Coordinates of C-alpha atoms and ligand atoms in Angstrom, one line a residue:
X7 CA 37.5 -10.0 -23.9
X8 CA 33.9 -9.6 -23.3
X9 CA 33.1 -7.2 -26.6
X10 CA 35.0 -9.8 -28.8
X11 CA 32.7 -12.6 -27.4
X12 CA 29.7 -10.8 -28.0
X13 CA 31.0 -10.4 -31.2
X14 CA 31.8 -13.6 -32.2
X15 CA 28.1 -14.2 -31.1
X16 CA 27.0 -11.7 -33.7
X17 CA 28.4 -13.0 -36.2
X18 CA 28.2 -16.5 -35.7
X19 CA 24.9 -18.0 -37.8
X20 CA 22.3 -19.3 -35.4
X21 CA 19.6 -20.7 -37.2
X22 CA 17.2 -21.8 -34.7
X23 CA 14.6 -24.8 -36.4
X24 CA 11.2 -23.7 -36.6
X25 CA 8.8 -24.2 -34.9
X26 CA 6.0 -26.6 -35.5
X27 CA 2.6 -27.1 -34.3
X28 CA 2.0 -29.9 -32.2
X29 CA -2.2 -29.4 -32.2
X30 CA -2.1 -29.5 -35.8
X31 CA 0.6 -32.2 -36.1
X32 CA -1.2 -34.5 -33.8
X33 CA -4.4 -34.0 -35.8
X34 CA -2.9 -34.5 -38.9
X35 CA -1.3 -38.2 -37.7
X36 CA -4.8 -38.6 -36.1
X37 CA -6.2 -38.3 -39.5
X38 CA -3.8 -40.9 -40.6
X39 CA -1.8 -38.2 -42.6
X40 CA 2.1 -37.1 -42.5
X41 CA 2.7 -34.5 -39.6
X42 CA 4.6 -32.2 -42.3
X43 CA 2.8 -32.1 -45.2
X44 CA -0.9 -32.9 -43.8
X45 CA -1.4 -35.1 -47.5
X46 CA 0.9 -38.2 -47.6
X47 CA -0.5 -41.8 -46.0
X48 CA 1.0 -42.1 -42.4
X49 CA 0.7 -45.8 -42.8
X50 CA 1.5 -48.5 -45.1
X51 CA -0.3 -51.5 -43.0
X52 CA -3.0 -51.4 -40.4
X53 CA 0.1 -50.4 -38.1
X54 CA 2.9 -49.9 -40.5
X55 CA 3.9 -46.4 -40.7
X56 CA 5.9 -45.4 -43.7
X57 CA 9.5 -44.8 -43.6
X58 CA 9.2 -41.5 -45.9
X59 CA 6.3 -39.7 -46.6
X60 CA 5.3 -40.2 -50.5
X61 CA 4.1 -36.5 -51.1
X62 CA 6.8 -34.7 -49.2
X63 CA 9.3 -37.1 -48.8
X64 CA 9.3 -36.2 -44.8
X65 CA 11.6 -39.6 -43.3
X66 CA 9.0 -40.6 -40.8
X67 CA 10.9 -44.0 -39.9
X68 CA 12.5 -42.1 -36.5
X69 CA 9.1 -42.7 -34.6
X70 CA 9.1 -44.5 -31.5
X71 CA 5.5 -45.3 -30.7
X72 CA 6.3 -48.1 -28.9
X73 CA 3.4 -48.9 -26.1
X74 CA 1.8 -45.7 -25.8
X75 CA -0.4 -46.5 -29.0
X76 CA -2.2 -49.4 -27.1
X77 CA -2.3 -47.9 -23.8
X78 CA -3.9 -44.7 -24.7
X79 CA -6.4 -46.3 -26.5
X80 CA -7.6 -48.8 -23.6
X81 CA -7.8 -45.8 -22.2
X82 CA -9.4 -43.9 -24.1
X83 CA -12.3 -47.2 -24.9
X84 CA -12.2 -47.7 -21.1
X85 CA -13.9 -44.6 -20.3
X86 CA -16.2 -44.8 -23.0
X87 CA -17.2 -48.6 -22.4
X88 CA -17.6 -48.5 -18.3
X89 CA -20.3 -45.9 -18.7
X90 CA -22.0 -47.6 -21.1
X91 CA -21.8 -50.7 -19.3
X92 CA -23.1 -49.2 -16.1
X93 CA -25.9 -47.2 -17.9
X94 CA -27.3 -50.2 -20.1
X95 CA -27.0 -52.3 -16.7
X96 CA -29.3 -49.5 -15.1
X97 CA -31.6 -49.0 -17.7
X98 CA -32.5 -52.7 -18.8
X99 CA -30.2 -55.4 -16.9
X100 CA -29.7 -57.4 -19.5
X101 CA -28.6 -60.8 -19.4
X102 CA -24.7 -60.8 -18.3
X103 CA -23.6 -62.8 -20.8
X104 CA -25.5 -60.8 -23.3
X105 CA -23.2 -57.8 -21.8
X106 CA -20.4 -59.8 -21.9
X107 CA -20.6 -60.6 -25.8
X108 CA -22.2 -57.1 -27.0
X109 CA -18.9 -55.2 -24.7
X110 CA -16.2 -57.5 -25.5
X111 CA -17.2 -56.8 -29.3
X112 CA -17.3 -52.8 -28.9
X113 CA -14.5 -53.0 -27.0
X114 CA -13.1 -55.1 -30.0
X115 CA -14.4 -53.3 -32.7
X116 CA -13.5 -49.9 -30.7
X117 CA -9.1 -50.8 -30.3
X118 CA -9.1 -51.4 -34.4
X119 CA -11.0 -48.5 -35.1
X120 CA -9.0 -45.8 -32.7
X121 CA -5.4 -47.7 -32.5
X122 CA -4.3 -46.1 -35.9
X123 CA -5.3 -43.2 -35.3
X124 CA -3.8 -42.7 -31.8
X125 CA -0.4 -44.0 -33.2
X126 CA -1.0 -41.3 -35.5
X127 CA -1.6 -38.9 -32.8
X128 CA 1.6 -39.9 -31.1
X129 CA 3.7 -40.1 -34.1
X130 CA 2.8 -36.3 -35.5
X131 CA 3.6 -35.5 -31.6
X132 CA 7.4 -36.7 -31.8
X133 CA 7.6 -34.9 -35.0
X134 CA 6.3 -31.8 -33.8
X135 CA 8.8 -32.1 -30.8
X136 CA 11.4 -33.3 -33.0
X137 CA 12.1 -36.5 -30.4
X138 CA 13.5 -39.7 -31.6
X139 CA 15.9 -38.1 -34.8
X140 CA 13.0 -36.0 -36.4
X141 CA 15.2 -33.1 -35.7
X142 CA 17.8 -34.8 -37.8
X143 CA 15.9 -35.0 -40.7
X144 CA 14.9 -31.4 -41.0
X145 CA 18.4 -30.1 -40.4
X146 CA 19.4 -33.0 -43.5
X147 CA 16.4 -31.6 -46.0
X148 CA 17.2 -28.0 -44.8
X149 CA 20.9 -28.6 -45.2
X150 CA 20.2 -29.9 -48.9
X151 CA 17.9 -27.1 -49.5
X152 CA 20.4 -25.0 -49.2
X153 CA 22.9 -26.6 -51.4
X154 CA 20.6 -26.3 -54.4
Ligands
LIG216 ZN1 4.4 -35.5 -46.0

């Protein structure tokens, strides 16, 4: 009983997907590029991520980004603008609503500048842990790989 499982197992095809780098996947979404192919626009709108990637044709439409984009990048701003607050406050006291105006437009400035890029982040990080159907995908364009 035992021999004829463990051959069953050797024969049987396992074809395990391969692995993929989530360092260089994140950086590549960071950089506002497709997580597969490192070339194709990530997005389409300021926030708009394409539903396939136009180089590599990669379906990037299963992402799930949801509220991490925003909340990662308050957090991100937060630690950079509280210092900076507190420093300029130590150094020169300027008027508060001077501070006011100046950090609510770095702040400002700061969420439109990183947001895209930390969607990006998060995006090539579902793709590199094939969450939310990426998985799918690759087993589809591997499956029609092999049918050609
Ligand atoms: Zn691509």
């Amino acid at each position: 009983m035992v021999p004829a499982m463990m051959l069953a197992i050797e024969s049987a095809e396992l074809t395990l997907p391969r692995a993929r780098s989530s360092k260089r996947a994140m950086w590549r979404g960071f950089t506002r590029h497709c997580p597969h192919c490192g070339t194709g626009h990530l997005f389409c709108a300021f926030l708009k991520v394409v539903d396939t990637c136009p180089h590599c044709g990669e379906e990037l439409h299963h992402q799930r980004a949801d509220d991490a984009p925003p909340y990662f990048t308050l957090f991100i701003i937060a630690h950079l603008v509280v210092p900076s607050v507190l420093v300029v406050e130590w150094l020169w006291h300027p008027p508060l609503l001077a501070q006011a105006i100046l950090w609510s437009l770095v702040t400002l400035a700061l969420s439109f500048a990183l947001m895209p890029s930390v969607k990006g982040a998060i995006v090539g990080l579902q793709w590199a842990l094939r969450m939310h159907g990426f998985d799918l995908s690759a087993a589809r364009r591997e499956d029609m790989a092999s049918r050609t």
